[in-house]
Amino acid sequence: MTIAAELDRTRDATADAAERWEVIVIGAGLAGMYQLHRLRQLGFKARVYEAGHGVGGTWYWNRYPGARFDSESWTYGFAFSDELLREWDWQEHFSGQPENLRYCNFIADKFDLCRDITFGARAKRAAWDEAANEWEVAFEDGRRARARFLITAIGPLSAPTMPVIEGVSDFKGEAWHTGLWPQHPVSFAGKRVAVIGTGASGVQAITEIAKTVGHLTVFQRTPNWCAPLRNSAIDAETMAGIRARYAEIFARCRETWGCFVHAADPRNAVEVSAEEREALYEKLYNMPGFAFWQGNFRDSLMDKAANDPMTAFVTRKIRGRVKDQKVADKLIPTNHGFGTRRVPLESGYYEVFNQPNVELVDLRETPIERITATGIKMGGIKTSSADYAFDMIVFATGFDAITGSFDRIDIQGRNGQRLKDKWADGPHTYLGLNVAGFPNMLTLVGPHNAATFCNLPRCIEQNVEWVSDLLGYMRGKGLTRVEATPSAEETWTNHVHETGARLLLMQVDSWMTGVNKNVAGRQKRAPSWPMPAARLNIGRNATRSRPLATKDSRSANPRLRRKL
Ligand code: NA7
């Protein structure tokens, strides 16, 4: 029996036992926090349920050493409140996790959010109750809650995945996943530490762990192209200058491809001389943040001929930084061009491999056979004498990204249809915010929206505003139900596929294309919407001739039902 059917049968008997709200928000990261603030301003009776025991989402869970923004801090903070902008001083251009979590708590305190948040409540299922025209959410602790609207603020990178390696739970030493890092201090001094995984988390963690470790062994399956972060402190005078330019900074973010301060160079790489290309590459490589990735020639991430010289430039940089060229060979990706996977930003990552106490193991040459109680046993040609003993294994093995956090909640819409089944061959959404068959469910930072490319708070603010406008509009008109039409959903999904197909990134396996080799059913690439900065208004322009529901036409296209 489906959960929805079961709910129908037992609704009368059990509905009273559920907590009742007008809006349920799942997740108290930045999206959930701002959504709660806006709902309260609009007078909705809203409740946020959060699995963790504090606010912050990503910054609550990812406490691993080296975790920090890759966005300029002053572009990442919320822009919606002038008071907040006046009161908060960033200490570094790319702020670290402890400070980022302090920022989240500062927001929670400033807007008195915690009184409307239930912590330690992990949602396990959510079912649409057609008869009552509302959602019921069940939590792992047995608690239940009901509301007309369900807003998911569950993050695109919040479902950590362990590697599928035999014996992964046999290890008796310390074992930590970067996305589930403990709250107590972890020491690496004098220890033999393994890190598995070299994505953005691994690159940050490896660089920091290498500073104090006894011996570090890095297990790398696929090398990634990294670029220098070039972080620095912000003094009082610089902060005053940033504060004076906030309006200009956020206006700039609204115009750029990824809502960062970096805008693509208007020239095509293939149309300028080799000297001009080299000059821009050199300039951008020496700039902070995603300048090299996002400020590069406009065709760099769409045309292989434009991508090749950029990739060759970074290859030379890596070779110049790593002393042993055999190690450099392993660190240089060969199966994808620069920027076609999420670019980890680094602060001395390549130099780590010049340290005598750091070893790089290339899993393409020698795979892991299994994890044992004491370490890692290698397969292939290695003998047991070459196997590794460790005091600690750090799993920097990533997340079931974008749709994984949805899959971990059993979400059932009309007629008991499961979201997981609907999305089995890739997500289908309307604007990434609504799904046909799932009335009154709004998905902040869901697939086909900001999940992959955006400087997230910029897109979070926009999406929260859209959802808040929608709910306010419905209440003003006495409407009780909103649902994307199948045709609007199809139009948007096709639009995402068409635009995504233009990127080289779509030819590469990574979390950005929804691939995770550790998760069944995640082997096929799913397109992401490549234009977060284009946002909903450009989505409207791009599809003006099509019957696509938009913010302006939402009363025409998604089905809105009037209260009886
Ligand atoms: P990523 O970028 O998905 O990286 C995960 C890493 O773990 C990557 O190097 C994987 O290699 C590696 N991995 C995963 N499973 C295995 C197994 N079974 N064996 C060996 N290596 C494995 O996750 P991150 O947490 O680093 O970053 C996610 C995002 O968070 C980041 O981009 C930022 O936006 C914030 P693979 O590439 O699959 O060969």
Short mmCIF file of N, CA and C in Angstrom, two decimals, residues 114-222:
data_model
loop_
_atom_site.label_atom_id
_atom_site.label_comp_id
_atom_site.label_asym_id
_atom_site.label_seq_id
_atom_site.Cartn_x
_atom_site.Cartn_y
_atom_site.Cartn_z
N CYS A 114 15.36 30.74 15.56
CA CYS A 114 15.34 29.40 16.18
C CYS A 114 14.03 29.06 16.87
N ARG A 115 13.27 30.09 17.25
CA ARG A 115 12.00 29.79 17.92
C ARG A 115 11.02 29.09 16.98
N ASP A 116 11.24 29.17 15.70
CA ASP A 116 10.37 28.48 14.74
C ASP A 116 11.08 27.33 14.02
N ILE A 117 12.15 26.83 14.63
CA ILE A 117 12.87 25.70 14.03
C ILE A 117 12.89 24.54 15.01
N THR A 118 12.54 23.35 14.53
CA THR A 118 12.68 22.14 15.34
C THR A 118 13.96 21.44 14.90
N PHE A 119 14.91 21.32 15.82
CA PHE A 119 16.19 20.69 15.47
C PHE A 119 16.14 19.19 15.78
N GLY A 120 17.06 18.47 15.20
CA GLY A 120 17.14 17.02 15.45
C GLY A 120 15.97 16.28 14.83
N ALA A 121 15.35 16.86 13.82
CA ALA A 121 14.18 16.24 13.18
C ALA A 121 14.53 15.90 11.73
N ARG A 122 14.85 14.65 11.49
CA ARG A 122 15.21 14.24 10.12
C ARG A 122 13.98 13.70 9.43
N ALA A 123 13.57 14.35 8.36
CA ALA A 123 12.37 13.92 7.63
C ALA A 123 12.65 12.58 6.96
N LYS A 124 11.72 11.64 7.11
CA LYS A 124 11.93 10.37 6.41
C LYS A 124 10.91 10.16 5.30
N ARG A 125 9.73 10.77 5.40
CA ARG A 125 8.82 10.71 4.26
C ARG A 125 7.89 11.92 4.29
N ALA A 126 7.39 12.21 3.10
CA ALA A 126 6.43 13.31 2.96
C ALA A 126 5.39 12.85 1.96
N ALA A 127 4.13 12.93 2.32
CA ALA A 127 3.09 12.42 1.42
C ALA A 127 2.00 13.46 1.25
N TRP A 128 1.56 13.62 0.01
CA TRP A 128 0.49 14.54 -0.30
C TRP A 128 -0.84 13.87 0.03
N ASP A 129 -1.66 14.54 0.82
CA ASP A 129 -2.97 14.03 1.20
C ASP A 129 -3.99 14.79 0.35
N GLU A 130 -4.47 14.12 -0.69
CA GLU A 130 -5.33 14.77 -1.68
C GLU A 130 -6.62 15.31 -1.03
N ALA A 131 -7.20 14.49 -0.17
CA ALA A 131 -8.49 14.87 0.41
C ALA A 131 -8.36 16.11 1.29
N ALA A 132 -7.27 16.17 2.03
CA ALA A 132 -7.09 17.31 2.93
C ALA A 132 -6.38 18.47 2.23
N ASN A 133 -5.88 18.25 1.01
CA ASN A 133 -5.15 19.26 0.27
C ASN A 133 -3.95 19.76 1.08
N GLU A 134 -3.22 18.79 1.64
CA GLU A 134 -2.05 19.19 2.43
C GLU A 134 -1.01 18.08 2.45
N TRP A 135 0.16 18.43 2.91
CA TRP A 135 1.26 17.48 3.04
C TRP A 135 1.34 16.97 4.47
N GLU A 136 1.71 15.71 4.58
CA GLU A 136 2.10 15.22 5.91
C GLU A 136 3.54 14.77 5.84
N VAL A 137 4.32 15.24 6.79
CA VAL A 137 5.74 14.87 6.84
C VAL A 137 5.97 14.04 8.09
N ALA A 138 6.64 12.90 7.91
CA ALA A 138 6.97 12.05 9.06
C ALA A 138 8.48 12.12 9.29
N PHE A 139 8.84 12.16 10.57
CA PHE A 139 10.26 12.30 10.93
C PHE A 139 10.76 11.02 11.59
N GLU A 140 12.07 10.86 11.59
CA GLU A 140 12.63 9.61 12.12
C GLU A 140 12.29 9.37 13.59
N ASP A 141 12.07 10.44 14.34
CA ASP A 141 11.78 10.26 15.76
C ASP A 141 10.29 10.00 16.01
N GLY A 142 9.52 9.79 14.95
CA GLY A 142 8.09 9.48 15.12
C GLY A 142 7.19 10.68 15.05
N ARG A 143 7.77 11.86 15.13
CA ARG A 143 6.99 13.09 15.04
C ARG A 143 6.35 13.22 13.66
N ARG A 144 5.18 13.83 13.58
CA ARG A 144 4.55 14.10 12.28
C ARG A 144 4.09 15.55 12.24
N ALA A 145 4.07 16.09 11.04
CA ALA A 145 3.61 17.48 10.89
C ALA A 145 2.83 17.61 9.59
N ARG A 146 1.84 18.50 9.60
CA ARG A 146 1.00 18.71 8.41
C ARG A 146 0.97 20.18 8.05
N ALA A 147 0.92 20.44 6.75
CA ALA A 147 0.82 21.83 6.28
C ALA A 147 0.34 21.83 4.84
N ARG A 148 -0.27 22.93 4.43
CA ARG A 148 -0.72 23.04 3.04
C ARG A 148 0.46 23.05 2.08
N PHE A 149 1.53 23.73 2.49
CA PHE A 149 2.69 23.86 1.59
C PHE A 149 3.91 23.16 2.19
N LEU A 150 4.67 22.53 1.31
CA LEU A 150 5.93 21.90 1.70
C LEU A 150 7.05 22.55 0.89
N ILE A 151 8.01 23.11 1.59
CA ILE A 151 9.15 23.73 0.89
C ILE A 151 10.40 22.94 1.27
N THR A 152 11.08 22.41 0.25
CA THR A 152 12.31 21.68 0.54
C THR A 152 13.49 22.66 0.44
N ALA A 153 14.29 22.68 1.49
CA ALA A 153 15.51 23.50 1.51
C ALA A 153 16.63 22.57 1.97
N ILE A 154 16.78 21.46 1.22
CA ILE A 154 17.58 20.34 1.71
C ILE A 154 18.96 20.27 1.07
N GLY A 155 19.29 21.25 0.23
CA GLY A 155 20.66 21.37 -0.25
C GLY A 155 21.01 20.41 -1.38
N PRO A 156 21.88 20.85 -2.29
CA PRO A 156 22.30 19.98 -3.39
C PRO A 156 23.43 19.03 -3.03
N LEU A 157 24.10 19.31 -1.92
CA LEU A 157 25.27 18.50 -1.53
C LEU A 157 25.16 18.18 -0.06
N SER A 158 24.13 17.41 0.28
CA SER A 158 23.88 17.15 1.70
C SER A 158 23.62 15.67 1.98
N ALA A 159 23.83 14.83 0.97
CA ALA A 159 23.66 13.39 1.18
C ALA A 159 25.02 12.71 0.97
N PRO A 160 25.85 12.67 2.02
CA PRO A 160 27.21 12.14 1.85
C PRO A 160 27.19 10.67 1.43
N THR A 161 28.16 10.30 0.60
CA THR A 161 28.24 8.89 0.19
C THR A 161 29.61 8.31 0.53
N MET A 162 29.57 7.11 1.06
CA MET A 162 30.80 6.36 1.33
C MET A 162 31.17 5.58 0.07
N PRO A 163 32.45 5.29 -0.12
CA PRO A 163 32.83 4.54 -1.32
C PRO A 163 32.37 3.10 -1.23
N VAL A 164 32.03 2.55 -2.38
CA VAL A 164 31.71 1.12 -2.42
C VAL A 164 33.04 0.38 -2.52
N ILE A 165 33.58 0.07 -1.36
CA ILE A 165 34.84 -0.69 -1.28
C ILE A 165 34.61 -1.78 -0.25
N GLU A 166 34.99 -2.98 -0.56
CA GLU A 166 34.78 -4.07 0.38
C GLU A 166 35.44 -3.74 1.72
N GLY A 167 34.78 -4.06 2.78
CA GLY A 167 35.35 -3.90 4.12
C GLY A 167 35.34 -2.46 4.62
N VAL A 168 34.57 -1.59 3.97
CA VAL A 168 34.65 -0.16 4.30
C VAL A 168 34.30 0.12 5.77
N SER A 169 33.52 -0.75 6.38
CA SER A 169 33.18 -0.50 7.79
C SER A 169 34.05 -1.35 8.74
N ASP A 170 35.04 -2.06 8.20
CA ASP A 170 35.87 -2.92 9.06
C ASP A 170 36.98 -2.16 9.79
N PHE A 171 37.32 -0.99 9.28
CA PHE A 171 38.47 -0.26 9.81
C PHE A 171 38.25 0.10 11.29
N LYS A 172 39.24 -0.18 12.10
CA LYS A 172 39.08 0.03 13.55
C LYS A 172 39.68 1.36 14.03
N GLY A 173 40.41 2.04 13.15
CA GLY A 173 40.98 3.34 13.55
C GLY A 173 39.94 4.44 13.42
N GLU A 174 40.41 5.69 13.45
CA GLU A 174 39.47 6.82 13.26
C GLU A 174 39.06 6.87 11.79
N ALA A 175 37.79 7.08 11.54
CA ALA A 175 37.30 7.17 10.15
C ALA A 175 36.28 8.30 10.09
N TRP A 176 36.53 9.27 9.19
CA TRP A 176 35.64 10.43 9.10
C TRP A 176 35.31 10.72 7.65
N HIS A 177 34.05 11.03 7.41
CA HIS A 177 33.65 11.56 6.09
C HIS A 177 33.67 13.08 6.19
N THR A 178 34.19 13.74 5.15
CA THR A 178 34.30 15.22 5.22
C THR A 178 32.95 15.90 5.45
N GLY A 179 31.89 15.30 4.90
CA GLY A 179 30.57 15.92 5.02
C GLY A 179 29.84 15.56 6.30
N LEU A 180 30.48 14.74 7.14
CA LEU A 180 29.88 14.37 8.43
C LEU A 180 30.95 14.52 9.51
N TRP A 181 31.72 15.57 9.40
CA TRP A 181 32.90 15.72 10.26
C TRP A 181 32.47 15.93 11.72
N PRO A 182 33.18 15.33 12.68
CA PRO A 182 32.75 15.46 14.08
C PRO A 182 32.93 16.88 14.60
N GLN A 183 32.22 17.18 15.67
CA GLN A 183 32.32 18.53 16.24
C GLN A 183 33.55 18.68 17.14
N HIS A 184 34.10 17.55 17.60
CA HIS A 184 35.28 17.65 18.47
C HIS A 184 36.54 17.79 17.60
N PRO A 185 37.61 18.36 18.17
CA PRO A 185 38.83 18.53 17.37
C PRO A 185 39.41 17.18 16.96
N VAL A 186 39.95 17.11 15.76
CA VAL A 186 40.61 15.89 15.27
C VAL A 186 42.08 16.25 15.04
N SER A 187 42.98 15.47 15.66
CA SER A 187 44.42 15.74 15.50
C SER A 187 45.03 14.77 14.50
N PHE A 188 45.93 15.29 13.70
CA PHE A 188 46.63 14.44 12.71
C PHE A 188 48.10 14.26 13.09
N ALA A 189 48.52 14.98 14.12
CA ALA A 189 49.94 15.01 14.48
C ALA A 189 50.46 13.61 14.75
N GLY A 190 51.55 13.27 14.10
CA GLY A 190 52.21 11.98 14.33
C GLY A 190 51.44 10.79 13.79
N LYS A 191 50.31 11.01 13.15
CA LYS A 191 49.47 9.87 12.72
C LYS A 191 49.72 9.52 11.25
N ARG A 192 49.41 8.25 10.95
CA ARG A 192 49.41 7.80 9.54
C ARG A 192 47.98 7.97 9.04
N VAL A 193 47.81 8.91 8.13
CA VAL A 193 46.46 9.27 7.69
C VAL A 193 46.30 8.97 6.20
N ALA A 194 45.16 8.37 5.84
CA ALA A 194 44.79 8.18 4.44
C ALA A 194 43.67 9.14 4.10
N VAL A 195 43.72 9.74 2.91
CA VAL A 195 42.56 10.48 2.39
C VAL A 195 42.16 9.81 1.08
N ILE A 196 40.90 9.41 0.99
CA ILE A 196 40.37 8.86 -0.26
C ILE A 196 39.49 9.93 -0.89
N GLY A 197 39.83 10.35 -2.11
CA GLY A 197 39.02 11.36 -2.80
C GLY A 197 39.78 12.66 -2.97
N THR A 198 39.72 13.21 -4.18
CA THR A 198 40.44 14.44 -4.50
C THR A 198 39.54 15.45 -5.23
N GLY A 199 38.27 15.55 -4.77
CA GLY A 199 37.39 16.62 -5.24
C GLY A 199 37.68 17.88 -4.43
N ALA A 200 36.76 18.84 -4.47
CA ALA A 200 36.99 20.12 -3.78
C ALA A 200 37.21 19.92 -2.27
N SER A 201 36.46 18.99 -1.67
CA SER A 201 36.63 18.75 -0.22
C SER A 201 37.99 18.11 0.04
N GLY A 202 38.34 17.09 -0.75
CA GLY A 202 39.61 16.40 -0.58
C GLY A 202 40.78 17.36 -0.73
N VAL A 203 40.73 18.21 -1.74
CA VAL A 203 41.82 19.15 -2.01
C VAL A 203 42.01 20.10 -0.82
N GLN A 204 40.91 20.61 -0.28
CA GLN A 204 41.02 21.50 0.89
C GLN A 204 41.55 20.73 2.10
N ALA A 205 41.00 19.53 2.33
CA ALA A 205 41.38 18.76 3.53
C ALA A 205 42.84 18.31 3.45
N ILE A 206 43.24 17.79 2.29
CA ILE A 206 44.62 17.28 2.12
C ILE A 206 45.63 18.39 2.43
N THR A 207 45.37 19.59 1.91
CA THR A 207 46.31 20.70 2.08
C THR A 207 46.46 21.06 3.56
N GLU A 208 45.36 21.00 4.29
CA GLU A 208 45.40 21.36 5.71
C GLU A 208 46.00 20.23 6.55
N ILE A 209 45.58 19.00 6.26
CA ILE A 209 46.07 17.85 7.02
C ILE A 209 47.60 17.73 6.86
N ALA A 210 48.09 18.01 5.66
CA ALA A 210 49.53 17.86 5.37
C ALA A 210 50.39 18.76 6.26
N LYS A 211 49.78 19.81 6.82
CA LYS A 211 50.56 20.74 7.65
C LYS A 211 51.01 20.13 8.97
N THR A 212 50.25 19.15 9.48
CA THR A 212 50.59 18.61 10.80
C THR A 212 50.72 17.09 10.84
N VAL A 213 50.43 16.43 9.73
CA VAL A 213 50.33 14.97 9.75
C VAL A 213 51.69 14.29 9.97
N GLY A 214 51.64 13.06 10.52
CA GLY A 214 52.86 12.25 10.57
C GLY A 214 53.20 11.79 9.16
N HIS A 215 52.29 11.00 8.57
CA HIS A 215 52.44 10.58 7.17
C HIS A 215 51.08 10.55 6.51
N LEU A 216 51.03 11.11 5.30
CA LEU A 216 49.74 11.21 4.59
C LEU A 216 49.82 10.42 3.28
N THR A 217 48.80 9.58 3.05
CA THR A 217 48.70 8.86 1.78
C THR A 217 47.40 9.30 1.12
N VAL A 218 47.51 9.84 -0.09
CA VAL A 218 46.34 10.32 -0.82
C VAL A 218 45.98 9.29 -1.88
N PHE A 219 44.75 8.78 -1.80
CA PHE A 219 44.26 7.81 -2.79
C PHE A 219 43.41 8.57 -3.80
N GLN A 220 43.94 8.66 -5.01
CA GLN A 220 43.29 9.47 -6.06
C GLN A 220 42.80 8.56 -7.19
N ARG A 221 41.49 8.65 -7.47
CA ARG A 221 40.97 7.87 -8.60
C ARG A 221 40.99 8.72 -9.88
N THR A 222 40.43 9.93 -9.79
CA THR A 222 40.45 10.84 -10.94
C THR A 222 41.03 12.17 -10.49
#
